[in-house]
CSV table of C-alpha atoms and ligand atoms in Angstrom, one decimal:
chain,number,residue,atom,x,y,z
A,89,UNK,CA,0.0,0.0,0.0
A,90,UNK,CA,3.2,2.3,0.6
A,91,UNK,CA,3.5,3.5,-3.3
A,92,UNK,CA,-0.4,4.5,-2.6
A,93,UNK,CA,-0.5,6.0,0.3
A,94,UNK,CA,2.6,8.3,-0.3
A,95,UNK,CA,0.9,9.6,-3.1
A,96,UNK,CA,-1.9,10.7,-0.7
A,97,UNK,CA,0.2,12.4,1.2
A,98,UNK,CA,2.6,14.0,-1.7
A,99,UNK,CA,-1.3,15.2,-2.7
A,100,UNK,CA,-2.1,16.5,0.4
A,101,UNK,CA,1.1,18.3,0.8
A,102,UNK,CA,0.8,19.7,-2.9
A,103,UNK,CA,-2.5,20.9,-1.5
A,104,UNK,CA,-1.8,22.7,1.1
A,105,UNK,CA,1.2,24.3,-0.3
A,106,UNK,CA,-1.0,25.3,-3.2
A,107,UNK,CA,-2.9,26.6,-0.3
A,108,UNK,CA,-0.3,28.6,1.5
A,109,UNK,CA,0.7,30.8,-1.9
A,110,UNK,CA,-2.7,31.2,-3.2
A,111,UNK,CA,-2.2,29.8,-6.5
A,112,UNK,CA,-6.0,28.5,-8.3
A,113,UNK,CA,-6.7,25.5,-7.8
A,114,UNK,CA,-8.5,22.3,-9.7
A,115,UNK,CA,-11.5,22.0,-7.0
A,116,UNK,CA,-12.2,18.7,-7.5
A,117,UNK,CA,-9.9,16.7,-5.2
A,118,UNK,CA,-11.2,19.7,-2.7
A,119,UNK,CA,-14.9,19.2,-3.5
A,120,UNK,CA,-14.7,15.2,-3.0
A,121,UNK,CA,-12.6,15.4,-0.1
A,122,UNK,CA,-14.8,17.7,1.5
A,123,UNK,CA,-17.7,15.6,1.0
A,124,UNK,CA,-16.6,12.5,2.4
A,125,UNK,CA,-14.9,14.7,5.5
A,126,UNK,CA,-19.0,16.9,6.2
A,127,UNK,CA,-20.5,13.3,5.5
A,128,UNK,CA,-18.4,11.0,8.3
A,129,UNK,CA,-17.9,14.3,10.6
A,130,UNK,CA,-21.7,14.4,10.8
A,131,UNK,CA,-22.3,10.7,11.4
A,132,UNK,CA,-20.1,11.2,14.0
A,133,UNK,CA,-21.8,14.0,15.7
A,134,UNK,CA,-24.8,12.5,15.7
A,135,UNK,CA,-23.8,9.4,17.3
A,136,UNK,CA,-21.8,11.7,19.9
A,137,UNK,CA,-25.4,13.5,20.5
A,138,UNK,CA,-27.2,10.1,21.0
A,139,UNK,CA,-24.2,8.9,23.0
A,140,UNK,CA,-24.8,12.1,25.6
A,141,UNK,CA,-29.1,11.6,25.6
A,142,UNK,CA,-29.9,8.3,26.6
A,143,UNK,CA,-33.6,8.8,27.0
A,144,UNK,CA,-33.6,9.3,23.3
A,145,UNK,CA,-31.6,5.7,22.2
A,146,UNK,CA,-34.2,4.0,25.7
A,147,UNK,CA,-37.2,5.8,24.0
A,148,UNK,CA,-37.7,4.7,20.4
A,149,UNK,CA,-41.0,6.4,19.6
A,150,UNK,CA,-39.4,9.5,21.0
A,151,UNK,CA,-36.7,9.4,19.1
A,152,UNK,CA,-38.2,8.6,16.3
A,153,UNK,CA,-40.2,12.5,16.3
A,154,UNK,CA,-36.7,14.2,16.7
A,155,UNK,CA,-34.9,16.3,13.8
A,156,UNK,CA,-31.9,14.2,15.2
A,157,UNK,CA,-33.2,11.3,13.8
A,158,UNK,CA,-34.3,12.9,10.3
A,159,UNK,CA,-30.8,14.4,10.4
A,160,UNK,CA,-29.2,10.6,10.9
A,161,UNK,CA,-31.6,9.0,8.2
A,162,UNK,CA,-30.5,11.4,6.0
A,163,UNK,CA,-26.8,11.1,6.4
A,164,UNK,CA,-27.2,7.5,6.6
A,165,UNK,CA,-28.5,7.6,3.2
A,166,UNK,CA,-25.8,9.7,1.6
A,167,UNK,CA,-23.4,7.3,3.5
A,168,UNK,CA,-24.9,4.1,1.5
A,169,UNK,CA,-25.3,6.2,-1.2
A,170,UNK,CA,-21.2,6.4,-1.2
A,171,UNK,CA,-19.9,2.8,-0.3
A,172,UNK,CA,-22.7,1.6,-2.5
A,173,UNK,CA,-20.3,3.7,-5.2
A,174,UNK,CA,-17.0,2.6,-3.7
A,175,UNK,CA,-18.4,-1.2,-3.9
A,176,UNK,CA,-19.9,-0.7,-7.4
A,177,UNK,CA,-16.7,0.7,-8.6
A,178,UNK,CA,-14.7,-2.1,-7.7
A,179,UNK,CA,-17.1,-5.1,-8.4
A,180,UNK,CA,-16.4,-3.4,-12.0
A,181,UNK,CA,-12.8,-3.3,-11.6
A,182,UNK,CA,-12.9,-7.4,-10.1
A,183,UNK,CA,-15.3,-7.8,-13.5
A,184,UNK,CA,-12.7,-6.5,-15.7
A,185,UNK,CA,-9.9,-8.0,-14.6
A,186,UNK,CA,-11.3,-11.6,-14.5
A,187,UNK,CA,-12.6,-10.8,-18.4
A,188,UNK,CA,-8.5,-9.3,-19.3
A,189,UNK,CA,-5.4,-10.9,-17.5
A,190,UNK,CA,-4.8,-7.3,-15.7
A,191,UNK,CA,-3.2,-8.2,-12.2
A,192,UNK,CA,-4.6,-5.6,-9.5
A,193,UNK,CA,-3.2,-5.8,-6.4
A,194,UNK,CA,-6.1,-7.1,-4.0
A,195,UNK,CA,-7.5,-4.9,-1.6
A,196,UNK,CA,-9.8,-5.3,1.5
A,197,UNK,CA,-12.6,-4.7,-0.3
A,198,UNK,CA,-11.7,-7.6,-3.0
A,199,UNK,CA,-11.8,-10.4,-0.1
A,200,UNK,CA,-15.5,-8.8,1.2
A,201,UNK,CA,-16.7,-8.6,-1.9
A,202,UNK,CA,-15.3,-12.9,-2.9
A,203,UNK,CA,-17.5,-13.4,0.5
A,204,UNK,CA,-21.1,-11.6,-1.0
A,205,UNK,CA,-20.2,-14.1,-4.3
A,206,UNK,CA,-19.5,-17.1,-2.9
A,207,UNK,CA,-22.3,-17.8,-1.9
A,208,UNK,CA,-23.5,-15.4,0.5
A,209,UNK,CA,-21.3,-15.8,3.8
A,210,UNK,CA,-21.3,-12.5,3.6
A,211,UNK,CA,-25.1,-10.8,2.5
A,212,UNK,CA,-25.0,-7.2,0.7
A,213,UNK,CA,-26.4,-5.1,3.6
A,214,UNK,CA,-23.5,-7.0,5.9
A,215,UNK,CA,-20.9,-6.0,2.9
A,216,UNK,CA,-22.0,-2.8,2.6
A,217,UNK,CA,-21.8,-2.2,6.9
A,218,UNK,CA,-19.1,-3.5,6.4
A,219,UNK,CA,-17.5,-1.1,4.0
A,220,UNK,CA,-19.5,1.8,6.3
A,221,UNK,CA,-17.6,0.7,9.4
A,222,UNK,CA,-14.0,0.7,7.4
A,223,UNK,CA,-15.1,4.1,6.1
A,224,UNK,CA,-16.2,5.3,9.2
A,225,UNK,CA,-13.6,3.7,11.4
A,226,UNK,CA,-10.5,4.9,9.2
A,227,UNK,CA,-11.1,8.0,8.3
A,228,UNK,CA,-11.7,9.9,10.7
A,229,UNK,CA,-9.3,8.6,13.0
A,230,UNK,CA,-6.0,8.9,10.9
A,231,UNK,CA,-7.1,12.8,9.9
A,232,UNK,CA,-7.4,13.6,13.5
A,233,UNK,CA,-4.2,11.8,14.2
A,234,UNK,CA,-2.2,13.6,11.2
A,235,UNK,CA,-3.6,17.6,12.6
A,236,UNK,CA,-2.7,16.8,15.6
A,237,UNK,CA,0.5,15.7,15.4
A,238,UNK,CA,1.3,18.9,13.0
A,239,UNK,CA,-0.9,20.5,15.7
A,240,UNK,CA,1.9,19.4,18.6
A,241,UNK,CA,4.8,20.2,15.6
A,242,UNK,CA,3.8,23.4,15.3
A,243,UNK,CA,4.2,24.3,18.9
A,244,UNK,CA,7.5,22.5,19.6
A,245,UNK,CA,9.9,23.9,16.7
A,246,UNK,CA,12.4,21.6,18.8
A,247,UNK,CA,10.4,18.6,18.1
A,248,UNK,CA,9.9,19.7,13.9
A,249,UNK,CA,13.6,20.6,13.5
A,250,UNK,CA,14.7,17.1,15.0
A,251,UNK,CA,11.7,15.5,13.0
A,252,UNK,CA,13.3,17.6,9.6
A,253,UNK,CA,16.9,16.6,10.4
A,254,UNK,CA,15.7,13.3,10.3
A,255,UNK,CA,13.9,13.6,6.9
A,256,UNK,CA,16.7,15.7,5.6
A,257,UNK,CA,19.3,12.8,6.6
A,258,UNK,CA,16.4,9.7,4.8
A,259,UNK,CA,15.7,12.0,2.0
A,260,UNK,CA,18.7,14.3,1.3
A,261,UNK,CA,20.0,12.6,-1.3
A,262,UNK,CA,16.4,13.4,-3.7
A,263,UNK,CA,14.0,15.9,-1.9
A,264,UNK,CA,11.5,15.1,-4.4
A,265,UNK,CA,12.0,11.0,-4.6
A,266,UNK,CA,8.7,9.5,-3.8
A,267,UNK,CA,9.1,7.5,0.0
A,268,UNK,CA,9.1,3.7,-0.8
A,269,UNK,CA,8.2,1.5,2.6
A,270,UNK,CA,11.8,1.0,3.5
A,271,UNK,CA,12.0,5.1,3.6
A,272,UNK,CA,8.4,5.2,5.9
A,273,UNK,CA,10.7,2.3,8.4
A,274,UNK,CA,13.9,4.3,8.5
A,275,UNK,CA,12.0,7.5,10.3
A,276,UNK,CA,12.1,6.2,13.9
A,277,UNK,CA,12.1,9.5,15.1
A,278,UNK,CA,8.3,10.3,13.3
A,279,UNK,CA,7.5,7.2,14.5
A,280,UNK,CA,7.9,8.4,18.0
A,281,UNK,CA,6.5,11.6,17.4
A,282,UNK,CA,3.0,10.0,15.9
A,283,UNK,CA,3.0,7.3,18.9
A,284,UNK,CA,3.5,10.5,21.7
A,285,UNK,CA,0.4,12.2,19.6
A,286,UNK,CA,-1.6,9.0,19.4
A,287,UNK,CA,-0.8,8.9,23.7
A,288,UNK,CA,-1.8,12.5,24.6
A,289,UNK,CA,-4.5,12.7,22.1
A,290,UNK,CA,-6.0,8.9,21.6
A,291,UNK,CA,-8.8,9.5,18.8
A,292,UNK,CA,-10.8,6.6,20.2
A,293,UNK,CA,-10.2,7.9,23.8
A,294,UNK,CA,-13.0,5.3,25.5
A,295,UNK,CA,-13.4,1.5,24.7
A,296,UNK,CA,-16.2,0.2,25.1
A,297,UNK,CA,-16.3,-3.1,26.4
A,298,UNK,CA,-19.4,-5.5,28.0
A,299,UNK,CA,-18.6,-8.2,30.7
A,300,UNK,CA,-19.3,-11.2,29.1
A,301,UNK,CA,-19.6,-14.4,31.1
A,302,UNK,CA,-19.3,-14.2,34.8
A,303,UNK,CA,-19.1,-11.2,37.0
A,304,UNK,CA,-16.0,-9.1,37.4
A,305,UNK,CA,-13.8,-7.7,40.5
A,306,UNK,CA,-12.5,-4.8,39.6
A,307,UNK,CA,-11.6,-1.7,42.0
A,308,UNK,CA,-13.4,-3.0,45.1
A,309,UNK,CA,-16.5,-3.2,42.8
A,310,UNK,CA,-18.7,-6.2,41.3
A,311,UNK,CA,-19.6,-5.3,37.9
A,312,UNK,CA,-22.6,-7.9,36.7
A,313,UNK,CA,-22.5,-9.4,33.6
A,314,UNK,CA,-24.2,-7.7,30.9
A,315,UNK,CA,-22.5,-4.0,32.2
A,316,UNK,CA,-21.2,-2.0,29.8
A,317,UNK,CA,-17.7,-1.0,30.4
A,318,UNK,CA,-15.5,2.6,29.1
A,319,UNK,CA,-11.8,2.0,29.1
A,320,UNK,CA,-10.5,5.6,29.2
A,321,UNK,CA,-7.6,5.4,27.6
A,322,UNK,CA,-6.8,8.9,27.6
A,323,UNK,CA,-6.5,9.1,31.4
A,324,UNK,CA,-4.3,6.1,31.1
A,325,UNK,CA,-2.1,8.0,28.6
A,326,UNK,CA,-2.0,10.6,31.2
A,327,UNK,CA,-1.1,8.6,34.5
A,328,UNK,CA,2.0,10.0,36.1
A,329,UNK,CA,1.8,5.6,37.3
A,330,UNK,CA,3.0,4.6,33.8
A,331,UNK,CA,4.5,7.7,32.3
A,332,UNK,CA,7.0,10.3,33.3
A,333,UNK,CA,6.1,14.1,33.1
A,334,UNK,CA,2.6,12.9,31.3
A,335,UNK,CA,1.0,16.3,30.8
A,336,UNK,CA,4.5,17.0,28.3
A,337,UNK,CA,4.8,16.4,24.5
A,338,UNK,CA,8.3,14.7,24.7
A,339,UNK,CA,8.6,11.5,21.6
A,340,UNK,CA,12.1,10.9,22.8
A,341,UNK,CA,10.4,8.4,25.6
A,342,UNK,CA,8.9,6.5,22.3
A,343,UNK,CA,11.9,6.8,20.7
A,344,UNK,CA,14.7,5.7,23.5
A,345,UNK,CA,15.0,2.5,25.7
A,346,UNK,CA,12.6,3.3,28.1
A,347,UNK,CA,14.3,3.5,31.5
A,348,UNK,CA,11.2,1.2,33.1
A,349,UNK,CA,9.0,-1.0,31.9
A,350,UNK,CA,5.5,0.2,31.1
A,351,UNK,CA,2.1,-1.7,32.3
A,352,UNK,CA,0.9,-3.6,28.9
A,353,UNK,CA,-2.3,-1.8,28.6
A,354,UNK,CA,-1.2,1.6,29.6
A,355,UNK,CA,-0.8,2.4,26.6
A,356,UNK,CA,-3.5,1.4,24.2
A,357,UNK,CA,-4.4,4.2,21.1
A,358,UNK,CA,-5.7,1.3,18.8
A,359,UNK,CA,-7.7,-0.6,22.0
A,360,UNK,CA,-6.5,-4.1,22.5
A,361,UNK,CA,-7.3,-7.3,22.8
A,362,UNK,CA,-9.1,-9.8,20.0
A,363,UNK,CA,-11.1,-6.2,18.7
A,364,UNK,CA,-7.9,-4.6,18.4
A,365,UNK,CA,-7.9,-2.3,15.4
A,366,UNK,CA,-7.8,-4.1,12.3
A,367,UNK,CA,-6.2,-0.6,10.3
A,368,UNK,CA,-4.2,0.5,12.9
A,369,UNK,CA,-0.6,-0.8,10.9
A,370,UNK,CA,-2.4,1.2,7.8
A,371,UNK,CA,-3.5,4.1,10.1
A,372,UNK,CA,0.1,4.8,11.7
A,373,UNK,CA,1.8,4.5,7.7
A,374,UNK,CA,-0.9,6.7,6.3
A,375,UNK,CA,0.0,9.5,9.3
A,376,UNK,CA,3.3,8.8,8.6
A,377,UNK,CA,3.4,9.4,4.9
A,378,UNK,CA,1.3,12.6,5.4
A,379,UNK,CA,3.2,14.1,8.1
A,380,UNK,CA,6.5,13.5,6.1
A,381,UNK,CA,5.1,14.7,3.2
A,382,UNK,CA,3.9,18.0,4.7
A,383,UNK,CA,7.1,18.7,6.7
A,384,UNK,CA,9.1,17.8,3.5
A,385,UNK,CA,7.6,20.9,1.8
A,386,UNK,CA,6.6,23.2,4.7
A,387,UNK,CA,7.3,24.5,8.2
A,388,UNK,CA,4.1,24.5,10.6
A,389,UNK,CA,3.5,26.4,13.2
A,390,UNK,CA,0.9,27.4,15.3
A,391,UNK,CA,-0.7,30.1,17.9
A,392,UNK,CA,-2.0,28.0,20.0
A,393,UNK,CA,0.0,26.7,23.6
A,394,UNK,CA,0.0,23.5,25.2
A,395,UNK,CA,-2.7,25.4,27.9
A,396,UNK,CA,-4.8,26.3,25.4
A,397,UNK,CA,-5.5,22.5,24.3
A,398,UNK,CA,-8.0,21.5,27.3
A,399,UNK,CA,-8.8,17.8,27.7
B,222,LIG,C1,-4.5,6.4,13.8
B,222,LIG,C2,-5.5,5.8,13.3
B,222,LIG,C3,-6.5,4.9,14.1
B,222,LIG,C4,-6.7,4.8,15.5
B,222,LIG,C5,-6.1,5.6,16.6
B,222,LIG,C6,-7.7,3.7,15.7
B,222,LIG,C7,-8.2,3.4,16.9
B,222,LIG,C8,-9.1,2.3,17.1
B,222,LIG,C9,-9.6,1.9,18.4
B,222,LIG,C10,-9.2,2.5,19.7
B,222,LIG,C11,-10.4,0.9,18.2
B,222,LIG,C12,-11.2,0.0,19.2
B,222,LIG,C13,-10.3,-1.1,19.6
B,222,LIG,C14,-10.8,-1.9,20.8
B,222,LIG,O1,-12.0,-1.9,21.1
B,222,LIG,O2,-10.0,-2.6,21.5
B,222,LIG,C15,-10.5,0.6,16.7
B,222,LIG,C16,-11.3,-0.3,16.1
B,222,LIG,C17,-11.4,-0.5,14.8
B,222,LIG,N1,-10.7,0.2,13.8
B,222,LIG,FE1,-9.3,1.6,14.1
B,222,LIG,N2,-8.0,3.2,14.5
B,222,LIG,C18,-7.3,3.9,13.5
B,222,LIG,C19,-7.3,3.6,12.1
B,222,LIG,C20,-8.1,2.7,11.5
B,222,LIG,C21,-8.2,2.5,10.1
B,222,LIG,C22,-7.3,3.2,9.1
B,222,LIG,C23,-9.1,1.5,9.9
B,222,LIG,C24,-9.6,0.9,8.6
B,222,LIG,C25,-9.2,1.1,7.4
B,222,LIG,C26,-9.7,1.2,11.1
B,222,LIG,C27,-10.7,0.2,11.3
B,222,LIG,C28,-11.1,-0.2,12.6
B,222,LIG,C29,-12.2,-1.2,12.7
B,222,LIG,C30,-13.0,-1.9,11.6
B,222,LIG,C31,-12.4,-1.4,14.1
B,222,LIG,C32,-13.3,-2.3,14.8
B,222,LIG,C33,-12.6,-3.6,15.1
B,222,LIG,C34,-13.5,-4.6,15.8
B,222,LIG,O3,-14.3,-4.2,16.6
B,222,LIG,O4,-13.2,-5.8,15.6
B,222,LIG,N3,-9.1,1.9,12.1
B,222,LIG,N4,-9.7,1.5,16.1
């Protein structure tokens, strides 16, 4: 996915140094962009609404008079309306190729749709929630990930100027030469500065988890089975238990040997466990490839402080 997803990121940068000098611009790649972003940025507000009103999700009926729940129909339907596109487009594209002898490199969405065809393991409304919950999963999640971390760059010039030494020493040969996955594996020092982002400012900062089986001890309490569970793994991010200076944007602890060992799950930005994130390798190269791609072109910086940011 590398070659792919640094051409994202080369566009992205393109755009935004466009951006910076004014030049005109071809909309388009604007326009679409923008759509998808207003689309999955409402879904999530609504759900964010319903998650903070829970007479409306105990209450059906009630619900079911709202302009919340128009508003949610409504983007639910320009949501299907989209993946219905994106699955369309490629059932083509899978058409095509068995008719020719092209070789496309498979992608998720190949092995979902071989499930709807053989058979049915998979039905279309499950492909298609399927396709909504990779949409809705990814997206949002890696774009938050990427502003902040230019976000945090922008107000620790330390931080960037390390970060650009680095890019200067993978890259100085050919500013301009494409990053291939070997280049993305050689920036430890991004690495460490997307992994302190991901800690401070988790994207998914609850898990939601339900006890299962038997009850659970946890914390002098007895939670019953069937109790819904939030795992707030922004506070564990935070805890001066399992990380030194917490409330301080410092990578270097991601990037040296840490000097004691930290509790497996006190660091958890992708959840863990068997529902683990299933994009988070994709996620971390995608924010990667952007950032790198940005600071390869541009310096950021920003007005903001670290006291302005309020968790
Ligand atoms: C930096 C980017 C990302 C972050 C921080 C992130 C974070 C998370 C978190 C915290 C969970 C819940 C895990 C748990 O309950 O233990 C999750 C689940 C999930 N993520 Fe991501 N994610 C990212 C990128 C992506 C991408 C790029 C995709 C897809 C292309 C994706 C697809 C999913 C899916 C499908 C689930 C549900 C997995 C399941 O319940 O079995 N995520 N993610």
């Amino acid at each position: 996915m590398v070659p792919e997803l640094s051409r994202q990121a080369e566009q992205l940068s393109a755009k935004l140094a466009d951006l910076a000098d004014g030049a005109t611009l071809d909309v388009f790649p604007y326009v679409a962009a923008a759509v998808l972003e207003t689309l999955l940025a409402r879904s999530v507000a609504i759900v964010e609404e319903k998650f903070c009103k829970p007479w409306l999700w105990a209450c059906g009926w009630l619900y079911r008079r709202t302009a919340l729940y128009r508003d949610e129909a409504r983007t639910l339907a320009e949501l299907n309306a989209f993946s219905q596109e994106v699955i369309a487009q490629r059932a083509c594209r899978r058409q095509e190729a068995a008719a020719g002898d092209s070789r496309d490199k498979q992608v998720v969405l190949d092995y979902l749709l071989a499930a709807t065809e053989s058979g049915g393991r998979l039905s279309e409304t499950e492909l298609q929630d399927e396709v909504n919950t990779l949409l809705s999963a990814g997206y949002e999640t890696t774009a938050t990930t990427i502003c902040f971390a230019l976000l945090l760059l922008g107000m620790y010039p330390r931080v960037q100027d390390n970060l650009v030494a680095e890019l200067d020493a993978v890259f100085g040969d050919d500013p301009q030469r494409t990053p291939t996955a070997a280049d993305l594996r050689r920036l430890h020092y991004l690495d460490a500065v997307i992994k302190e982002t991901l800690r401070l400012f988790p994207p998914a900062p609850i898990i939601h988890r339900e006890v299962e089986t038997s009850e659970l001890k946890i914390g002098g309490c007895t939670l019953p089975v069937g109790a819904s569970v939030l795992v707030l793994s922004y506070s564990a991010h935070r805890h001066p238990d399992h990380f030194d200076s917490p409330q301080h944007f410092c990578p270097e602890r991601f990037a040296e040997p840490r000097a004691r060992p930290r509790h497996p799950y006190a660091y958890v930005p992708f959840g863990a466990g068997p529902r683990i994130c299933v994009g988070r390798a994709y996620g971390l190269l995608l924010a990667k490839a952007a950032v790198a791609a940005v600071l390869r072109r541009l310096r950021v910086e920003s007005r903001l402080s670290w006291q302005d940011l309020r968790g």
